[in-house]
XYZ file of C-alpha atoms in Angstrom:
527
model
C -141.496 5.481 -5.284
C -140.561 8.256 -2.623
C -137.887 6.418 -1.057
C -136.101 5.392 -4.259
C -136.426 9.460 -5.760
C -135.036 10.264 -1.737
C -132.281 7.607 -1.501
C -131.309 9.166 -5.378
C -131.266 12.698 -3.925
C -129.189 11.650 -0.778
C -126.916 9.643 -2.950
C -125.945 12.743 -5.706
C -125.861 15.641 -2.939
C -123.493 13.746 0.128
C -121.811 10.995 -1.853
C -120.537 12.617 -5.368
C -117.416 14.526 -5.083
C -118.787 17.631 -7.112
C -115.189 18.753 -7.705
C -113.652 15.983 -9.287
C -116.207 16.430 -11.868
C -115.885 19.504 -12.579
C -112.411 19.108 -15.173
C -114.631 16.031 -16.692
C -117.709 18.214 -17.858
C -115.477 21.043 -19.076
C -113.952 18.263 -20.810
C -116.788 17.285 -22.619
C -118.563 20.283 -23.569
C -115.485 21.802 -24.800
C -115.146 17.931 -27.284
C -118.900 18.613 -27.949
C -118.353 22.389 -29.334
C -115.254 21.339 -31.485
C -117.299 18.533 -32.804
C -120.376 21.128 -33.745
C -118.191 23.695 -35.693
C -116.307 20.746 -37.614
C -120.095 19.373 -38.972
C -120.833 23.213 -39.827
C -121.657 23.906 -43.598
C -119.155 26.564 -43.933
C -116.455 26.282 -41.146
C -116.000 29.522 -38.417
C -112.687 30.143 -40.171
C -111.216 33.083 -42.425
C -110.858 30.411 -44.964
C -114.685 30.834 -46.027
C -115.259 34.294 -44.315
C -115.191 35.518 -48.683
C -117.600 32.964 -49.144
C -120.948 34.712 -50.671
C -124.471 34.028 -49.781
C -125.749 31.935 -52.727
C -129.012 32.352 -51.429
C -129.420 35.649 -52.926
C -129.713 35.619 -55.940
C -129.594 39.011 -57.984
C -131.764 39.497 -61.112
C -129.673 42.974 -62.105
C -126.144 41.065 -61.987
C -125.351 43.553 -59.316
C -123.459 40.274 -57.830
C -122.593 38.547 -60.468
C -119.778 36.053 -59.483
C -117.801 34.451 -62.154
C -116.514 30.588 -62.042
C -112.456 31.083 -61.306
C -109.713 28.430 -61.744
C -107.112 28.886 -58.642
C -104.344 26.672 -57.345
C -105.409 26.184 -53.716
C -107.893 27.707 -52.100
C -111.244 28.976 -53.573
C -111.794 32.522 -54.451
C -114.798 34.961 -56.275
C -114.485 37.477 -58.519
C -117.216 40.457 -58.204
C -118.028 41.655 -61.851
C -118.889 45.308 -61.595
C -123.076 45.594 -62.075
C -124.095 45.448 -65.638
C -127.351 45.359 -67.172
C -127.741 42.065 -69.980
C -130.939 42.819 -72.395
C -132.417 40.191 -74.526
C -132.753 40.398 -77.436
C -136.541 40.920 -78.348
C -137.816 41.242 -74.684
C -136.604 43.642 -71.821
C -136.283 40.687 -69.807
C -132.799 41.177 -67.785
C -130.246 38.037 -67.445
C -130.388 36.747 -63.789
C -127.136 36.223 -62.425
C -125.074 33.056 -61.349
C -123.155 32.995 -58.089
C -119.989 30.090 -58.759
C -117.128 29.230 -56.960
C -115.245 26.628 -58.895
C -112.086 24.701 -57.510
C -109.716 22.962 -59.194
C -106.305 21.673 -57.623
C -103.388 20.356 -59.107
C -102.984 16.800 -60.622
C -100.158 14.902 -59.348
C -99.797 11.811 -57.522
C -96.911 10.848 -54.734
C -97.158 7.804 -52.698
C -98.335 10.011 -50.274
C -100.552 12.513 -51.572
C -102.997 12.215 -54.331
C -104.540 15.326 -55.486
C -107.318 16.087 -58.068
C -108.671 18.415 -60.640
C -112.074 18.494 -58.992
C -113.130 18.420 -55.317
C -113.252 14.719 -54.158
C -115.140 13.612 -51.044
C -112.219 11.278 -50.040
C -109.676 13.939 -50.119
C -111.611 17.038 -49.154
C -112.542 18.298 -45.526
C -116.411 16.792 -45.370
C -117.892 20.151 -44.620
C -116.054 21.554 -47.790
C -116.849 19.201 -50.504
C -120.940 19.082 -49.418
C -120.835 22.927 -49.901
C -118.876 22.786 -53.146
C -121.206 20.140 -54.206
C -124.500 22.237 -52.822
C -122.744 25.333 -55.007
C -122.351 23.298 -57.977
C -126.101 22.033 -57.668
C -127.598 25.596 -57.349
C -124.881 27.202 -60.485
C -126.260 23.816 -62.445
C -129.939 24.718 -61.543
C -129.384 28.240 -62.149
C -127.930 28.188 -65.276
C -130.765 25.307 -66.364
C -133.495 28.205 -65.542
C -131.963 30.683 -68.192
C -133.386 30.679 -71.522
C -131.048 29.769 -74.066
C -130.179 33.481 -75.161
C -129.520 34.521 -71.427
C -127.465 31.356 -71.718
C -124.982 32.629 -74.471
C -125.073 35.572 -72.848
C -123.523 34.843 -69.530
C -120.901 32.172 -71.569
C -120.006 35.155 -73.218
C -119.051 37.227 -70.256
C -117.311 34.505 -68.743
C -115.087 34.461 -71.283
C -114.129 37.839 -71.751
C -113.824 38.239 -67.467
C -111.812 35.046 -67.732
C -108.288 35.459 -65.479
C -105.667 33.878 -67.994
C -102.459 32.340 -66.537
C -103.525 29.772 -64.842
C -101.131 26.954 -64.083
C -103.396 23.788 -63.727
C -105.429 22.301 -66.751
C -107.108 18.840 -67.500
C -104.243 16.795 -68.346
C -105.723 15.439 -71.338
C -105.093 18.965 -72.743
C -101.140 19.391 -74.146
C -101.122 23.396 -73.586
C -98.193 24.279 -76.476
C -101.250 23.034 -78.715
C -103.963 26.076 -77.938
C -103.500 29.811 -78.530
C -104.734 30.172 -75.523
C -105.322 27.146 -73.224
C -107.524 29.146 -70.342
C -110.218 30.276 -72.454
C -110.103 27.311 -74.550
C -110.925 24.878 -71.424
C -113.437 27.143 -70.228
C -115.572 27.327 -73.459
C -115.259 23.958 -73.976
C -116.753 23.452 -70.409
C -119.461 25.877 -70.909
C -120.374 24.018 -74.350
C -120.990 20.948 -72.242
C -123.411 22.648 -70.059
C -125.323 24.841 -72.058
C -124.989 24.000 -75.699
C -128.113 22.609 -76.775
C -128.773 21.993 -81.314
C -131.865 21.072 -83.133
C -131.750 19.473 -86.132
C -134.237 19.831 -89.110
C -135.366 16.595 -89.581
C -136.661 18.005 -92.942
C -134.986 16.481 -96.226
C -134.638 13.213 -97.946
C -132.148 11.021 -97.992
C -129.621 10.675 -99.622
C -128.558 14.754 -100.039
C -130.125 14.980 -95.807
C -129.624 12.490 -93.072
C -126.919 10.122 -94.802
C -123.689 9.816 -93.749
C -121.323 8.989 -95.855
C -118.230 7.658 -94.140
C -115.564 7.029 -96.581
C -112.953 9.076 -98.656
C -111.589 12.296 -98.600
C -114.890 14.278 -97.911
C -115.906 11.726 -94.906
C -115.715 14.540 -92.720
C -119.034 16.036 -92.905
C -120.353 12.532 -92.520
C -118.808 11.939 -89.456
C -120.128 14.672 -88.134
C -123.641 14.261 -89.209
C -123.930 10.979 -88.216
C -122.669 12.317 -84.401
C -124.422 15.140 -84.324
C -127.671 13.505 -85.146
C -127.048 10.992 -82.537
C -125.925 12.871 -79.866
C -127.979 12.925 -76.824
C -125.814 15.498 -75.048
C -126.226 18.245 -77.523
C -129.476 17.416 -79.411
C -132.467 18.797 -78.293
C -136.057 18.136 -79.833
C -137.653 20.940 -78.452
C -136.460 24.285 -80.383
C -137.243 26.769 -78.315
C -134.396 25.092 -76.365
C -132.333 25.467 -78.905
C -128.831 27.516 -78.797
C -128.033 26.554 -82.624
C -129.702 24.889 -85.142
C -127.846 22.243 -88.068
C -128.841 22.072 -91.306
C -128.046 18.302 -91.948
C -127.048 18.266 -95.500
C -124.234 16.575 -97.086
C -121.942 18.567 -99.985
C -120.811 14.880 -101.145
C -124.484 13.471 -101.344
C -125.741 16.730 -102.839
C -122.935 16.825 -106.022
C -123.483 12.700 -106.552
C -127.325 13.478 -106.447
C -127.793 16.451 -108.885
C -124.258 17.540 -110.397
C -124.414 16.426 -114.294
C -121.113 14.938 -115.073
C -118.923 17.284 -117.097
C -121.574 20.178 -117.277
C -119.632 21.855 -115.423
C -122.877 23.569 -113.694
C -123.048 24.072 -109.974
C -126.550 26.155 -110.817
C -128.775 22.731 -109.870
C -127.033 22.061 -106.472
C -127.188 25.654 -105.644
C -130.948 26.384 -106.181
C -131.538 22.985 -104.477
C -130.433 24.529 -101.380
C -132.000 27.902 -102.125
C -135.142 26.475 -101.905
C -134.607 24.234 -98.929
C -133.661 27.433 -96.731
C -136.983 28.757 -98.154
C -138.364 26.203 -96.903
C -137.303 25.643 -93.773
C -137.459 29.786 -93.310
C -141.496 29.252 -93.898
C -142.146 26.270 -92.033
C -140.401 27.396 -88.931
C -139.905 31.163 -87.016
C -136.224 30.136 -86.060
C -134.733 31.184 -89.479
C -136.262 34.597 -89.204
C -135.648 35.469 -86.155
C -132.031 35.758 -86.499
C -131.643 35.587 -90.443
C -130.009 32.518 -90.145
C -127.143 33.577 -88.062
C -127.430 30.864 -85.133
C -127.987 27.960 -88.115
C -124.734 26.297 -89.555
C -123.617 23.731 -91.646
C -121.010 21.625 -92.704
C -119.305 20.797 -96.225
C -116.227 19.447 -97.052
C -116.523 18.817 -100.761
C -114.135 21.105 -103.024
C -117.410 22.619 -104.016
C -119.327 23.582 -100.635
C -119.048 27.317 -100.294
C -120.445 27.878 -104.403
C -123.367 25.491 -103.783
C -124.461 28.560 -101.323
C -124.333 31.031 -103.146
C -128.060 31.713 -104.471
C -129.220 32.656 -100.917
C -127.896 35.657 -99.507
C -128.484 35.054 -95.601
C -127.535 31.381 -95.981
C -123.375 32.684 -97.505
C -123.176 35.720 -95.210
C -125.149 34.918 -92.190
C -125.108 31.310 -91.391
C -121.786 29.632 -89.615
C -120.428 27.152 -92.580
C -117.786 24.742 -90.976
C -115.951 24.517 -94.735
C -113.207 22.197 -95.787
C -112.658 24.796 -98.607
C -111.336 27.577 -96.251
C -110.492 30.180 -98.800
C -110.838 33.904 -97.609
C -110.177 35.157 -101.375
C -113.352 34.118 -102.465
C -116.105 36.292 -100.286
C -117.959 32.906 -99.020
C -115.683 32.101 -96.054
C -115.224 34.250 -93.452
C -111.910 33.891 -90.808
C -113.403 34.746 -87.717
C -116.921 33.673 -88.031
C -116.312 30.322 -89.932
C -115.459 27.383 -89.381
C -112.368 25.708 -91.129
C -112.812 22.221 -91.121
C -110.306 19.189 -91.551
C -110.208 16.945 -94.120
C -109.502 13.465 -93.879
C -109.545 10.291 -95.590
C -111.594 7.660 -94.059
C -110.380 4.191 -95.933
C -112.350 1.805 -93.649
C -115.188 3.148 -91.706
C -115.447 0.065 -89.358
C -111.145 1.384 -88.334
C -110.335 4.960 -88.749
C -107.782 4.964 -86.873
C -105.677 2.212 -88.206
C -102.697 2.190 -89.615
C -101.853 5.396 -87.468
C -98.276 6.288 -85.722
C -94.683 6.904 -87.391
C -91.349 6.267 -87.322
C -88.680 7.887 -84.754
C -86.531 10.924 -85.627
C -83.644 9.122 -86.170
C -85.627 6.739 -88.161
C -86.620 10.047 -90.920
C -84.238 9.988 -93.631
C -85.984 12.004 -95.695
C -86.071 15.716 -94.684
C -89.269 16.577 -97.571
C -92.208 14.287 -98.995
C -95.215 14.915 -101.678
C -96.490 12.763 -104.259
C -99.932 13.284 -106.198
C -101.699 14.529 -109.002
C -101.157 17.609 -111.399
C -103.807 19.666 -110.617
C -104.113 23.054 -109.417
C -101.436 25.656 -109.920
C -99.277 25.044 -107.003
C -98.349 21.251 -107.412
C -96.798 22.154 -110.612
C -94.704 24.814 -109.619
C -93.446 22.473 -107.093
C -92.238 19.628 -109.375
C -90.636 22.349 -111.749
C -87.684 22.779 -108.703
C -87.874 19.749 -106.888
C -88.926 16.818 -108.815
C -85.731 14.792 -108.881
C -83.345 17.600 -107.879
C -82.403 16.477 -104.522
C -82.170 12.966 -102.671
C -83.448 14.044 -99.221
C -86.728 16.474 -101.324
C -88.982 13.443 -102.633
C -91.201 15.280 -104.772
C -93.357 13.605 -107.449
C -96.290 13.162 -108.956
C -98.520 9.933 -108.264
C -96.483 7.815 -106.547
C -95.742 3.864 -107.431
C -96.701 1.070 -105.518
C -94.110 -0.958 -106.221
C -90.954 -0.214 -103.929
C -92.066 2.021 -100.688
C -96.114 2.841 -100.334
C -97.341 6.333 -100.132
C -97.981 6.018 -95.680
C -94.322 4.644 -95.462
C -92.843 7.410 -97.620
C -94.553 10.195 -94.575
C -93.691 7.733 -91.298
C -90.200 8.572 -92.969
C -90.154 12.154 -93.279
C -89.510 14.767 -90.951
C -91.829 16.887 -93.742
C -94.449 16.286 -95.540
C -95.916 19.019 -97.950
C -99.378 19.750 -97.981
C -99.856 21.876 -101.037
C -103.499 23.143 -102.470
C -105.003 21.039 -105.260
C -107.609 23.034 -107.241
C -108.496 24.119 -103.931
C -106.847 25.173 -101.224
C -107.769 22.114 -98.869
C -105.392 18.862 -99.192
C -106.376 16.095 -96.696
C -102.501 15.294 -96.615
C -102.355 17.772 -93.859
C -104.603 15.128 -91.093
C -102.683 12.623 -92.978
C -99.241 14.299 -92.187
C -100.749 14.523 -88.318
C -101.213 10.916 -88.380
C -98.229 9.434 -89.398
C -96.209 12.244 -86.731
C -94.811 13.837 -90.343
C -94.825 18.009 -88.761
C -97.186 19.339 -92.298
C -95.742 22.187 -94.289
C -98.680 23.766 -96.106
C -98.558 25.819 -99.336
C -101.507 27.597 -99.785
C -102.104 31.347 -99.618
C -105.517 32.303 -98.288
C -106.214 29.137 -96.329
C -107.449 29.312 -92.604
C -105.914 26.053 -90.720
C -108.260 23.622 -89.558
C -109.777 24.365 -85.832
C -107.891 27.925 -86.341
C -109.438 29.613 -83.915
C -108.059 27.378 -81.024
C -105.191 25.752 -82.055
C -102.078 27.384 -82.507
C -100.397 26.054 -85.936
C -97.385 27.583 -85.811
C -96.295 25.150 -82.692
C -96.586 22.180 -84.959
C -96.577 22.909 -88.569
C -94.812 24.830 -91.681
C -96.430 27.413 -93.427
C -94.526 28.409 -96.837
C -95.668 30.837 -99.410
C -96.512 30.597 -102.863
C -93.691 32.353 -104.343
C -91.728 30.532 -102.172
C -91.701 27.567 -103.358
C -88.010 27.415 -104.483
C -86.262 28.331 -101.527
C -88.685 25.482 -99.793
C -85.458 23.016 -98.640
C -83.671 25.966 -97.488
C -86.687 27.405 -94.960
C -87.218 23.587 -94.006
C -82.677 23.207 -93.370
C -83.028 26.429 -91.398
C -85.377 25.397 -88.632
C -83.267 24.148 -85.953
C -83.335 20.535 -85.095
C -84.222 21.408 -81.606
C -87.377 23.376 -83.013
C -88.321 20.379 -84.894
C -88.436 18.367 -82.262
C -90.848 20.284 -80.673
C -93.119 20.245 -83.392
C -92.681 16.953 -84.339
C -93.362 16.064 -80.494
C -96.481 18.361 -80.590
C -97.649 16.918 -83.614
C -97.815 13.834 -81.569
C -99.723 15.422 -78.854
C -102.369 16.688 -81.423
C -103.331 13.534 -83.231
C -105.856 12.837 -80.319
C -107.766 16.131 -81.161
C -108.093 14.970 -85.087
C -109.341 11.315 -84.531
C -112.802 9.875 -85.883
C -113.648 7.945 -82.718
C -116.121 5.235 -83.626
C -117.884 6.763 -80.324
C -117.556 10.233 -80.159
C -114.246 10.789 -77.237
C -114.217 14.194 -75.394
C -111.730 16.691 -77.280
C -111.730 14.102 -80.034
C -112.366 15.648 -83.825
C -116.332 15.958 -83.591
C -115.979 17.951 -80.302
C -113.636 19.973 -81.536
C -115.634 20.905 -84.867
C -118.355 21.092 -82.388
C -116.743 23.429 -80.099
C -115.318 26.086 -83.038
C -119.002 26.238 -84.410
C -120.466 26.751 -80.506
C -117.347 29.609 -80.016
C -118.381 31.105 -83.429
C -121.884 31.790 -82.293
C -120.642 33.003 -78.857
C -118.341 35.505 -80.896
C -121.635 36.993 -82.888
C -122.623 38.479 -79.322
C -120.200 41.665 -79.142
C -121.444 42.975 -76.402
C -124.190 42.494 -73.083
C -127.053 44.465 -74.936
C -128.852 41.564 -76.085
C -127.597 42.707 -79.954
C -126.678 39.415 -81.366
C-alpha cells in the first residue's frame, strides 16, 4: 500500500506539468462561479437590488407594499405607514409585501409573451421567486380575517397607479370607466370574497330559481350564487357578505292577491324574515345589515322592503327597478341590475347576434304595450310619422318578428314601462342594436363600472320629439363605435349555463363586492 501512495506522489510532483494546468483550473472555477450566481434565488444584479425582504413581515404597515401592474420589469410601491383599526377590536391589519408582474400579450413567430410569469419563458431563478412571492401574498392574505381583508382591498384600490397599458385581453377597455381599477377589484374579489347564504326559508319565495321571463335575472343569480364553490362559504365568521336568497318573482306569485292592489302582505313577509334572521344569528346586528344584500328584479322589489328600516337603507339591494326618485335605491351604494328575458332556460343565449351596418335600414325601433307615461308620449310623434322611426305599439307577427325588426336597426328604444326598467335594453345588446334609453332617474345596469355613454343613447323625457333628430346628429363614425362596442359588451351580459369569468353573474357579483368595499371610507376600521 506504501509503494502504490509513493509511486502516486512521484507521479503528480515530477511528471505533471503544473503550468499547463494552471489556465484549465481558472477555467473551471471561473464556469463553476457563473453557474452558482445563475441558480441564485434573486440574481447579484441591479435588476432585483429593489427587491424587498418578504421575510419581514410588518404588523404596523410601516412596509406595506402594494401589488403594481408594469410593462417590463417588476417594481414596489412603499405606502407611507398607516395605522388600519378593526372595527370592534384594536387589533391592527398586518401588512402584505407583493410584487406582481404582468407583461404584454402578443405573439410573433418569434416571441411569445404573457400576462403572467411563465416558467418556459421566464429566467428560472425569476419565475421560482415570483412564484415563492405569490405563495407567501396568497398565505398572507388567507391569515387576515375577513374585515382586515376588505380593508387592505380597499387601500389597494385607492393607491392603485392608473394608466396602465396592458390588461387581460378578454377585457375591451372603451367598455369600463376605468379599466385599471376595474381589473384589480375584480382580481381581489377572486381572492378574498367569501358569501354565506341563509339557508333559512322555504321554497318557493327562498331557494328557487326561477329561470324564465323577464324577471329571470334574480334566478340566475340565485341559482349561481348558491352553487358556487368559489365564493360560498359555510362557515360565517368567514364571511365578507352575506345573501339573503329570496326571490321578488316567487314572493309576488306566493302572497300578492290578484287585483288588491296590496303590496302590505309581501312586505311584512320580509319584515319578519329579517327579524328573524336578525335573532337567530349575531351577523345582522353587528353591522345593521349593511354587509347583507339582495337581489330583485320584479317591477315591485324596492316597495316589498319597505316595512324594515335597516333592510331599505342599510342593506346593498342589486334592483332591476333602479329609480333614484323614489328614496329606496341608492346610486352609489346599489346595485342596478339588468333585466333580461330568458325564453328557454336549457339556451339563453340563442338566437343572439345581428345584422351588419349596411344591413340596418331602419335608423329607430320600439314596439310594445301602452303602459306607463313615456310609451305614450312616444307614439303621439312617431307612430307612423316617418319610414326609417318604426314606432308602435305591440307588434304583429305576421310580416317581420319583433328580434328581426332590432338585428335591423341601428336603434332600438328602450323606454320605461310603469317602471323605469325595460329588458329591451339586454335585448338591444344582444341583437348589436346600440340602446337609446328614455327614462329619467334610472341608474344603467353595472353603472358603476361600465361606461354607457361608449355604447348607448340616453334621451330625456321632454325630449322625446326631437328623438330622430339627436339620433341623425350622431355621426356615423360615432356610431360605429358604439355599435362595435356594443358588440364587445354582449359577453359581459350573458347567462352562461356555467357561470364564465366576466360573464353577467360575475359582474352582478363584482358591483355588489365593490359596493361593500365603497362602505369602508377610510383605514379606521369605521365601516
Amino acid at each position: 500500500m506504501n509503494k502504490i501512495v509513493h509511486s502516486v506522489v512521484i507521479f503528480l510532483i515530477f511528471r505533471i506539468d503544473w503550468k499547463k494546468l494552471i489556465p484549465l483550473a481558472a477555467i473551471i472555477t471561473i464556469t463553476f462561479a457563473l453557474f452558482q450566481l445563475k441558480t441564485l434565488p434573486y440574481q447579484l444584479t441591479t435588476l432585483n437590488s429593489s427587491y424587498p425582504d418578504t421575510n419581514t413581515f410588518d404588523i404596523n404597515l410601516e412596509s406595506q407594499i402594494t401589488p403594481l401592474t408594469i410593462n417590463e420589469q417588476p417594481e414596489v410601491i412603499k405606502i407611507d405607514p398607516e395605522t388600519a383599526m378593526l372595527n370592534s377590536s384594536s387589533q391592527l391589519v398586518p401588512s402584505i409585501a407583493v410584487v406582481q408582474e404582468k407583461v404584454k400579450v402578443t405573439e410573433t413567430r418569434n416571441q411569445v409573451d404573457v400576462n403572467k410569469p411563465n416558467k418556459s419563458v421566464l429566467p428560472l431563478s425569476f419565475s421560482s421567486a415570483s412564484e415563492r412571492r405569490r405563495k407567501r401574498y396568497l398565505r398572507d392574505l388567507k391569515a387576515l380575517s375577513p374585515y382586515e381583508a376588505l380593508v387592505y382591498a380597499k387601500k389597494e384600490l385607492d393607491t392603485i397607479s392608473v394608466g396602465v397599458d396592458y390588461h387581460d385581453p378578454n377585457l375591451y377597455v372603451p367598455l369600463f370607466r376605468n379599466i385599471t381599477i376595474f381589473e384589480r377589484s375584480y382580481e381581489l374579489m377572486e381572492l378574498i370574497l367569501k358569501v354565506f347564504v341563509y339557508q333559512d326559508g322555504k321554497r318557493p319565495i327562498f331557494h328557487a330559481p326561477y329561470l324564465r321571463g323577464i324577471y329571470s335575472s334574480e334566478g340566475w343569480f340565485m341559482k349561481f350564487m348558491e352553487s358556487s364553490k368559489q365564493f360560498v362559504t359555510r362557515d360565517p365568521q368567514k364571511a365578507n357578505l352575506f345573501y339573503l336568497p329570496y326571490s321578488a318573482r316567487q314572493l309576488q306569485h306566493a302572497l300578492y292577491v290578484p287585483n288588491s292592489h296590496n303590496m302590505k302582505p309581501l312586505s311584512v313577509f320580509l319584515r319578519d324574515y329579517v327579524n328573524k334572521i336578525a335573532s337567530k344569528y349575531a351577523f345582522w346586528n353587528r353591522t345593521r345589515g349593511s354587509d347583507h344584500f339582495l337581489v330583485a328584479c320584479h317591477d315591485w322589489g324596492p316597495y316589498t322592503l319597505k316595512d324594515h328600516e335597516e333592510l331599505t337603507k342599510n342593506t346593498i339591494k342589486a334592483l332591476c327597478n333602479a329609480d333614484t326618485s323614489e328614496g329606496v335605491f341608492v346610486a352609489g351604494k346599489d346595485v342596478s341590475l339588468p333585466e333580461t328575458t330568458i325564453g328557454n332556460p336549457r339556451r339563453p343565449l340563442r338566437n343572439m347576434g345581428g345584422k351588419k351596418i349596411s344591413q340596418r335600414p331602419i335608423l329607430a325601433f320600439f314596439a310594445g304595450g301602452m303602459h306607463g307615461r313615456v310609451r305614450p308620449t312616444l307614439l303621439k310623434y312617431w307612430a307612423n310619422k316617418d319610414k326609417k322611426m318604426i314606432i308602435s305599439g305591440p307588434m304583429s307577427y305576421k310580416t317581420m318578428s319583433y328580434s328581426r325588426h332590432m338585428k335591423s336597426s341601428k336603434y332600438c328604444i328602450c323606454p320605461m314601462g310603469f317602471e323605469v326598467n325595460s329588458p329591451r335594453i339586454v335585448e338591444a345588446i344582444y341583437y348589436e342594436c346600440v340602446p337609446v334609453i328614455i327614462a329619467d332617474n334610472f341608474v344603467p345596469p353595472l353603472n358603476e363600472v361600465l361606461n354607457w355613454s361608449a355604447f348607448s343613447v340616453s334621451v330625456a323625457e321632454h325630449d322625446i320629439p326631437k328623438l330622430k333628430e339627436i339620433l341623425e346628429a350622431i355621426p356615423m363614425k360615432r356610431y360605429r363605435m358604439m355599435q362595435n362596442n356594443v358588440k364587445m359588451l354582449q359577453r359581459h351580459f350573458y347567462w352562461n349555463r356555467t357561470p364564465v369569468k366576466y360573464d353577467m353573474f360575475h359582474m352582478i357579483l363584482h358591483s355588489i363586492w365593490l359596493s361593500r368595499l365603497n362602505q369602508i371610507q377610510d383605514l379606521t376600521g369605521t365601516p
